[in-house]
């Protein structure tokens, strides 16, 4: 019986060690960004960065920027790709329509992360709503967290719009 208890304890501890807790760590010194959230190891979410924020990300070890904004959005910067690449970083544009999100779009973000292991990645949109939605998707699919927990984590990362939350809730329950 003692062996069974020891085995179960070890399995529990192994699961806890593997399933790292996600935390919110905010750094307010990145250009125009008032809230940069370190969501998991080397991954950050934020709203729309300006050129100074891109430079600050690079100075802080940044390597990859993923832009979730659509070109038709007000405030979309056509200069962003140039800012990122001029700093020697890699730029990805994966447009996500906040009114019609698709799992394939978030799977593309997951592919970027797997293609750039251990590199600092910034995933952003205009206000961190879609970036927070991606994070809910990420913890639901990759880390197998329950939908309720994934939704709470996405909300903590910036997913605040009710329509977006409703879509994400349906997406991660599939």
PDB file of N, CA and C in Angstrom, residues 135-147 149-151 172:
ATOM      1  N   UNK A 135      -4.078  32.868 -26.546  1.00  0.00           N
ATOM      2  CA  UNK A 135      -3.515  32.208 -25.374  1.00  0.00           C
ATOM      3  C   UNK A 135      -4.509  31.218 -24.772  1.00  0.00           C
ATOM      4  N   UNK A 136      -5.795  31.563 -24.743  1.00  0.00           N
ATOM      5  CA  UNK A 136      -6.813  30.624 -24.263  1.00  0.00           C
ATOM      6  C   UNK A 136      -6.796  29.364 -25.127  1.00  0.00           C
ATOM      7  N   UNK A 137      -6.704  29.551 -26.434  1.00  0.00           N
ATOM      8  CA  UNK A 137      -6.627  28.427 -27.370  1.00  0.00           C
ATOM      9  C   UNK A 137      -5.379  27.595 -27.082  1.00  0.00           C
ATOM     10  N   UNK A 138      -4.261  28.279 -26.885  1.00  0.00           N
ATOM     11  CA  UNK A 138      -2.975  27.622 -26.638  1.00  0.00           C
ATOM     12  C   UNK A 138      -3.032  26.722 -25.404  1.00  0.00           C
ATOM     13  N   UNK A 139      -3.494  27.257 -24.275  1.00  0.00           N
ATOM     14  CA  UNK A 139      -3.502  26.448 -23.057  1.00  0.00           C
ATOM     15  C   UNK A 139      -4.556  25.351 -23.125  1.00  0.00           C
ATOM     16  N   UNK A 140      -5.613  25.577 -23.886  1.00  0.00           N
ATOM     17  CA  UNK A 140      -6.636  24.547 -24.055  1.00  0.00           C
ATOM     18  C   UNK A 140      -6.132  23.397 -24.917  1.00  0.00           C
ATOM     19  N   UNK A 141      -5.524  23.727 -26.046  1.00  0.00           N
ATOM     20  CA  UNK A 141      -5.100  22.697 -26.995  1.00  0.00           C
ATOM     21  C   UNK A 141      -3.745  22.087 -26.655  1.00  0.00           C
ATOM     22  N   UNK A 142      -2.758  22.918 -26.411  1.00  0.00           N
ATOM     23  CA  UNK A 142      -1.410  22.400 -26.185  1.00  0.00           C
ATOM     24  C   UNK A 142      -1.244  21.837 -24.783  1.00  0.00           C
ATOM     25  N   UNK A 143      -1.764  22.523 -23.790  1.00  0.00           N
ATOM     26  CA  UNK A 143      -1.576  22.102 -22.405  1.00  0.00           C
ATOM     27  C   UNK A 143      -2.762  21.317 -21.859  1.00  0.00           C
ATOM     28  N   UNK A 144      -3.802  21.167 -22.687  1.00  0.00           N
ATOM     29  CA  UNK A 144      -4.980  20.359 -22.340  1.00  0.00           C
ATOM     30  C   UNK A 144      -5.711  20.862 -21.094  1.00  0.00           C
ATOM     31  N   UNK A 145      -5.643  22.176 -20.845  1.00  0.00           N
ATOM     32  CA  UNK A 145      -6.397  22.740 -19.729  1.00  0.00           C
ATOM     33  C   UNK A 145      -7.884  22.713 -20.056  1.00  0.00           C
ATOM     34  N   UNK A 146      -8.697  22.652 -19.028  1.00  0.00           N
ATOM     35  CA  UNK A 146     -10.148  22.660 -19.217  1.00  0.00           C
ATOM     36  C   UNK A 146     -10.573  24.001 -19.799  1.00  0.00           C
ATOM     37  N   UNK A 147     -11.665  24.010 -20.581  1.00  0.00           N
ATOM     38  CA  UNK A 147     -12.122  25.255 -21.202  1.00  0.00           C
ATOM     39  C   UNK A 147     -12.317  26.407 -20.217  1.00  0.00           C
ATOM     40  N   UNK A 149     -10.769  27.030 -17.383  1.00  0.00           N
ATOM     41  CA  UNK A 149      -9.466  27.569 -16.983  1.00  0.00           C
ATOM     42  C   UNK A 149      -8.833  28.330 -18.143  1.00  0.00           C
ATOM     43  N   UNK A 150      -8.914  27.772 -19.335  1.00  0.00           N
ATOM     44  CA  UNK A 150      -8.341  28.427 -20.514  1.00  0.00           C
ATOM     45  C   UNK A 150      -8.994  29.788 -20.736  1.00  0.00           C
ATOM     46  N   UNK A 151     -10.300  29.859 -20.568  1.00  0.00           N
ATOM     47  CA  UNK A 151     -11.008  31.131 -20.748  1.00  0.00           C
ATOM     48  C   UNK A 151     -10.554  32.161 -19.714  1.00  0.00           C
ATOM     49  N   UNK A 172     -12.894  26.294 -28.158  1.00  0.00           N
ATOM     50  CA  UNK A 172     -12.104  25.386 -27.322  1.00  0.00           C
ATOM     51  C   UNK A 172     -12.931  24.241 -26.757  1.00  0.00           C
TER      52      UNK A 172
END
